[in-house]
Coordinates of N, CA, C and O in Angstrom, one line a residue:
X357 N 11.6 -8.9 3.8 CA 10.6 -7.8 3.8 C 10.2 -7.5 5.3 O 10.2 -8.5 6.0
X358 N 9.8 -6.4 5.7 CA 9.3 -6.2 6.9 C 8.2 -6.6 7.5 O 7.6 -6.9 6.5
X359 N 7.6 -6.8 8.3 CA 6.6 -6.9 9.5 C 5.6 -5.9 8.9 O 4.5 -6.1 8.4
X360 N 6.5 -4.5 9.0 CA 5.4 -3.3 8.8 C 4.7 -3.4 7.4 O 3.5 -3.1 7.3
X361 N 5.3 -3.7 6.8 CA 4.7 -3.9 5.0 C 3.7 -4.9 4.7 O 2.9 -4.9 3.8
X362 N 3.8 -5.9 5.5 CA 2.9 -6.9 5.3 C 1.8 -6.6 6.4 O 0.7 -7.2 6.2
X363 N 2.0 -5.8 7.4 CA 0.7 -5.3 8.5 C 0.0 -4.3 7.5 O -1.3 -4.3 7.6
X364 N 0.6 -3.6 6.6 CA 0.0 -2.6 6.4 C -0.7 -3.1 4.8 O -1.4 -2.3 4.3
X365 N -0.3 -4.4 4.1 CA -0.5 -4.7 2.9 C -1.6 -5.3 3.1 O -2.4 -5.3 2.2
X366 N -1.8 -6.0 4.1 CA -2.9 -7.0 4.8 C -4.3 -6.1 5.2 O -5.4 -6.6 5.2
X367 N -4.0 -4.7 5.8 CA -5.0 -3.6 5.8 C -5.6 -3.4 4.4 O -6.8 -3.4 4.2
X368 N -4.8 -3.2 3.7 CA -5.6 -2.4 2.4 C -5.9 -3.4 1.4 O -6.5 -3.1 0.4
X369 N -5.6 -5.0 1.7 CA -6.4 -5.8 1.0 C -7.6 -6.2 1.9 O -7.8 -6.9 2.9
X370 N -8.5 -5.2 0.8 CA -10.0 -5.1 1.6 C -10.5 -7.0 0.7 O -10.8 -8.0 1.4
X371 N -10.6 -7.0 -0.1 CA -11.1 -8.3 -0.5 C -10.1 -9.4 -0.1 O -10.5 -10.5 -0.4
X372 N -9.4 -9.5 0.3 CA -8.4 -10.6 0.9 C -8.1 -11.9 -0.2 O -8.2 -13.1 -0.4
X373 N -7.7 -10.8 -0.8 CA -7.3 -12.1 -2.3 C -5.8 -11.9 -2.3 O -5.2 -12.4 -3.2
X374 N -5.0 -11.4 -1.6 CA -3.4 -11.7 -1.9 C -2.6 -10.8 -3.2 O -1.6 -10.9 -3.9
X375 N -3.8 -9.8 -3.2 CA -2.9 -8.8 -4.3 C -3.8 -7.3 -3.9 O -4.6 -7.4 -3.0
X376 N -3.5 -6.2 -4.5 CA -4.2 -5.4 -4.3 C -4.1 -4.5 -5.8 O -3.2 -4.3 -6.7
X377 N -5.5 -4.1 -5.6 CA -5.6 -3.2 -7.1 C -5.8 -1.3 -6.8 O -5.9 -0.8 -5.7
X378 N -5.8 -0.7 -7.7 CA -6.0 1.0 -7.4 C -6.9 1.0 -6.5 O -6.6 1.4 -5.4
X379 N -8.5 0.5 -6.8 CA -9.3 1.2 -5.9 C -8.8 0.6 -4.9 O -8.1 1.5 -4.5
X380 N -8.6 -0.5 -4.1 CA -8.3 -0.8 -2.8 C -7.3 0.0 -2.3 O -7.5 0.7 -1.2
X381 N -6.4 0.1 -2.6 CA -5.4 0.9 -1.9 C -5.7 2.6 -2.0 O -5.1 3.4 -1.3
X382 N -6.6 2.9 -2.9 CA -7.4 4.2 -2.5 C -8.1 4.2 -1.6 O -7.9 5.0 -0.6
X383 N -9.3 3.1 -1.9 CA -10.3 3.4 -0.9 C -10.0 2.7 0.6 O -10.6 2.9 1.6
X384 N -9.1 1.9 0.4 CA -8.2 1.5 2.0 C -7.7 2.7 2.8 O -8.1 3.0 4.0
X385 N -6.6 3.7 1.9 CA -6.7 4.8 2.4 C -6.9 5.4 3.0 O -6.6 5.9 4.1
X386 N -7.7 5.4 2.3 CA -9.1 6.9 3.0 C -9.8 6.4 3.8 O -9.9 7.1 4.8
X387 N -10.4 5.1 4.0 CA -11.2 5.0 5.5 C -10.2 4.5 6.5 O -10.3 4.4 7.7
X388 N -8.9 3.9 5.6 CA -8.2 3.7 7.1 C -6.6 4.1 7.4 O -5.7 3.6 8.1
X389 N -6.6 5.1 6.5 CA -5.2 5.5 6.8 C -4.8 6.4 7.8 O -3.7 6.2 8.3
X390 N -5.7 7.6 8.4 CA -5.8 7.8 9.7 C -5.5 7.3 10.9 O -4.8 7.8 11.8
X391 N -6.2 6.2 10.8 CA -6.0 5.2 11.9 C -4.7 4.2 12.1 O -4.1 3.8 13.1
X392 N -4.6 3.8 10.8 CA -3.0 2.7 10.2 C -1.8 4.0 10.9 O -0.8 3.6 11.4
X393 N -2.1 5.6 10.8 CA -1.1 6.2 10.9 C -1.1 6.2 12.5 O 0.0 5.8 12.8
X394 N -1.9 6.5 13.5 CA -2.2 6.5 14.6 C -1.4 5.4 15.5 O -0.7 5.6 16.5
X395 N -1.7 4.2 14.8 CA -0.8 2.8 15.2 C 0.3 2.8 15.0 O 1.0 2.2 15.8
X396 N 0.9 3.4 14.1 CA 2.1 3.5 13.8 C 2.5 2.3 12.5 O 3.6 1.9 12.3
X397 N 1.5 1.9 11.8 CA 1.4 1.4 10.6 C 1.9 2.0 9.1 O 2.1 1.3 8.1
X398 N 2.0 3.0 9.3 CA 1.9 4.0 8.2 C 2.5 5.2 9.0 O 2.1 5.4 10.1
X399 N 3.8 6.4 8.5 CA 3.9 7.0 8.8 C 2.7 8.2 8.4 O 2.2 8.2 7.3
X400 N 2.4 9.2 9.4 CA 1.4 10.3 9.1 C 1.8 11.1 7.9 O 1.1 11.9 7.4
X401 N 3.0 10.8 7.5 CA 2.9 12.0 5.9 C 2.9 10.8 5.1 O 3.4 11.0 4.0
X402 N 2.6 9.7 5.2 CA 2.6 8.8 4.0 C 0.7 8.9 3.9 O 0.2 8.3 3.0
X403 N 0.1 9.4 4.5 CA -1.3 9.3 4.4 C -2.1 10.4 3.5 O -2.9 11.2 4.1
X404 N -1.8 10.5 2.0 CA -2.5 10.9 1.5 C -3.7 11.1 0.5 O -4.4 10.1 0.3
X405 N -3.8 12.0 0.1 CA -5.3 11.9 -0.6 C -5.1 11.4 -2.2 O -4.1 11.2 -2.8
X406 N -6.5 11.2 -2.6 CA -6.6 10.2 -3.6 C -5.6 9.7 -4.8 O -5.3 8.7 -5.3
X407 N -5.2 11.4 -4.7 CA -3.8 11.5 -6.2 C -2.9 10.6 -5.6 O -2.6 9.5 -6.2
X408 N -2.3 11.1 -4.1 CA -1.2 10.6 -3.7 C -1.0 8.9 -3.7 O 0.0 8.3 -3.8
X409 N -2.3 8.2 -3.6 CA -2.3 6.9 -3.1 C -2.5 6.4 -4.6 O -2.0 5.2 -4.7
X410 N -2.9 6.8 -5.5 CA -3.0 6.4 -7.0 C -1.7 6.6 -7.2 O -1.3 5.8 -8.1
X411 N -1.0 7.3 -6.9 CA 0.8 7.3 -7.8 C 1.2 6.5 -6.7 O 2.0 5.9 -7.3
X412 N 1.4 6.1 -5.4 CA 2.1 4.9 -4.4 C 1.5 3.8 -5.5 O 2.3 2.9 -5.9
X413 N 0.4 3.8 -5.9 CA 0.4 2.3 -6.7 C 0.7 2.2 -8.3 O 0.6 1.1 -8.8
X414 N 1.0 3.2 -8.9 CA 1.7 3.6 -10.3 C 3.1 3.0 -10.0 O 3.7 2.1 -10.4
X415 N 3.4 3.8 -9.1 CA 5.0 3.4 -8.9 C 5.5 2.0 -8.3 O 6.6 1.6 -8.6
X416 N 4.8 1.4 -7.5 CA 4.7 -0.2 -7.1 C 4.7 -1.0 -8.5 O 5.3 -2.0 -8.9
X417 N 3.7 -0.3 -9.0 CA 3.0 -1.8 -10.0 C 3.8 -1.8 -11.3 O 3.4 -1.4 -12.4
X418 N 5.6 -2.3 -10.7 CA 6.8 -2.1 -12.1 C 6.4 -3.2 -13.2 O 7.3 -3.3 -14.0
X419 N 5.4 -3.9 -13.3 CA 5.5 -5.0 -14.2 C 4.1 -4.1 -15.5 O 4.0 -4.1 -16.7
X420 N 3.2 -3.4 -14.5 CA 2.0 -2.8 -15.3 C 0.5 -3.7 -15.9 O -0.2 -3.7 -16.9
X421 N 0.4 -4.4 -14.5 CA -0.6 -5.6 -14.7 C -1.9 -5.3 -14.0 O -2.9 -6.0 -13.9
X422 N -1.7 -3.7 -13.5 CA -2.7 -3.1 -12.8 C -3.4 -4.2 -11.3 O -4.5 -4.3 -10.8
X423 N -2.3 -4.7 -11.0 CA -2.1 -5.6 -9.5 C -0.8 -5.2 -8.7 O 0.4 -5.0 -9.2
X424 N -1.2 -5.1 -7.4 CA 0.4 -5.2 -6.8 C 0.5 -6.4 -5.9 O -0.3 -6.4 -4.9
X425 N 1.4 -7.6 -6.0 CA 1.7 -8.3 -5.0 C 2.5 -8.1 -4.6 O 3.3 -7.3 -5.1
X426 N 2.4 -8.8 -2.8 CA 3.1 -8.1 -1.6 C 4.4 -7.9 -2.1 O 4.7 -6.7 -2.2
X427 N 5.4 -8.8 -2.5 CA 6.6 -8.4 -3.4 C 7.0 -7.0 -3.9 O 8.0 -6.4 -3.5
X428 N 5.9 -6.4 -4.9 CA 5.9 -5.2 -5.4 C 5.8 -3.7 -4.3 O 6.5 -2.7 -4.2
X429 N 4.7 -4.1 -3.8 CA 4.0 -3.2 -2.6 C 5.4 -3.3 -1.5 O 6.3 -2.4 -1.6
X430 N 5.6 -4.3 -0.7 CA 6.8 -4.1 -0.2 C 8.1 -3.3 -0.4 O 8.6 -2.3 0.1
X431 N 8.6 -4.1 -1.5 CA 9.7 -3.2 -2.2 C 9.5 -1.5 -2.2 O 10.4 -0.7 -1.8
X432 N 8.3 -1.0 -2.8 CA 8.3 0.5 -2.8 C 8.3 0.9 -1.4 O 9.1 1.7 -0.9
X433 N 7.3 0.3 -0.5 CA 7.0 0.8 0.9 C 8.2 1.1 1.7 O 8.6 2.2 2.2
X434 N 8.8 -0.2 1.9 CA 9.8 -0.5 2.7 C 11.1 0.6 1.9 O 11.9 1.0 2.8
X435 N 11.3 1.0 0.9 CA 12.2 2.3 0.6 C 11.7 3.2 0.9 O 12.4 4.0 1.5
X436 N 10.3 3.5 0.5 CA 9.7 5.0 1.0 C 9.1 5.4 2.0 O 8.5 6.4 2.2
X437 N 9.4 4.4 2.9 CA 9.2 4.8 4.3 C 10.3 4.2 5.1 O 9.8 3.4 6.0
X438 N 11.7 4.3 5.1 CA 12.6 3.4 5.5 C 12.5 2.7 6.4 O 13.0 2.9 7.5
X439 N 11.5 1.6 5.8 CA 11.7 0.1 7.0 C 12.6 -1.0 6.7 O 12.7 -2.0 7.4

């Protein structure tokens, strides 16, 4: 898995438990996807608003446990943003 996926999985686990759920990766988002995109963390069209980051984690979370580990998150990222 990449560098980039686990820089940017490690951002949006705001509680630092090793998985991430909807709101985090929403509200990770929004206060810091601007800036993740700036760094070059995140491409700038991957930074969208609430709908968009709620379906990045619909479509991650293939098991439906309303969790994504880095495994899952990786996998989608790293295709949809070709890292």
């Amino acid at each position: 898995m990449s560098d980039k996926a686990r820089t940017l999985f490690d951002a949006l686990d705001l509680d630092h438990d090793g998985t991430l759920t909807r709101a985090e990766v929403i509200s990770a988002l929004r206060a810091k996807g601007p800036t993740l995109a700036a760094r070059g963390v995140i491409p700038a069209w991957g930074v969208g608003d609430d709908d968009a980051s709620s379906a990045l984690f619909d479509e991650a979370d293939r098991n439906g446990d309303r969790v994504l580990t880095f495994d899952e998150f990786a996998t989608l990222v790293n295709r949809r943003f070709g890292w």
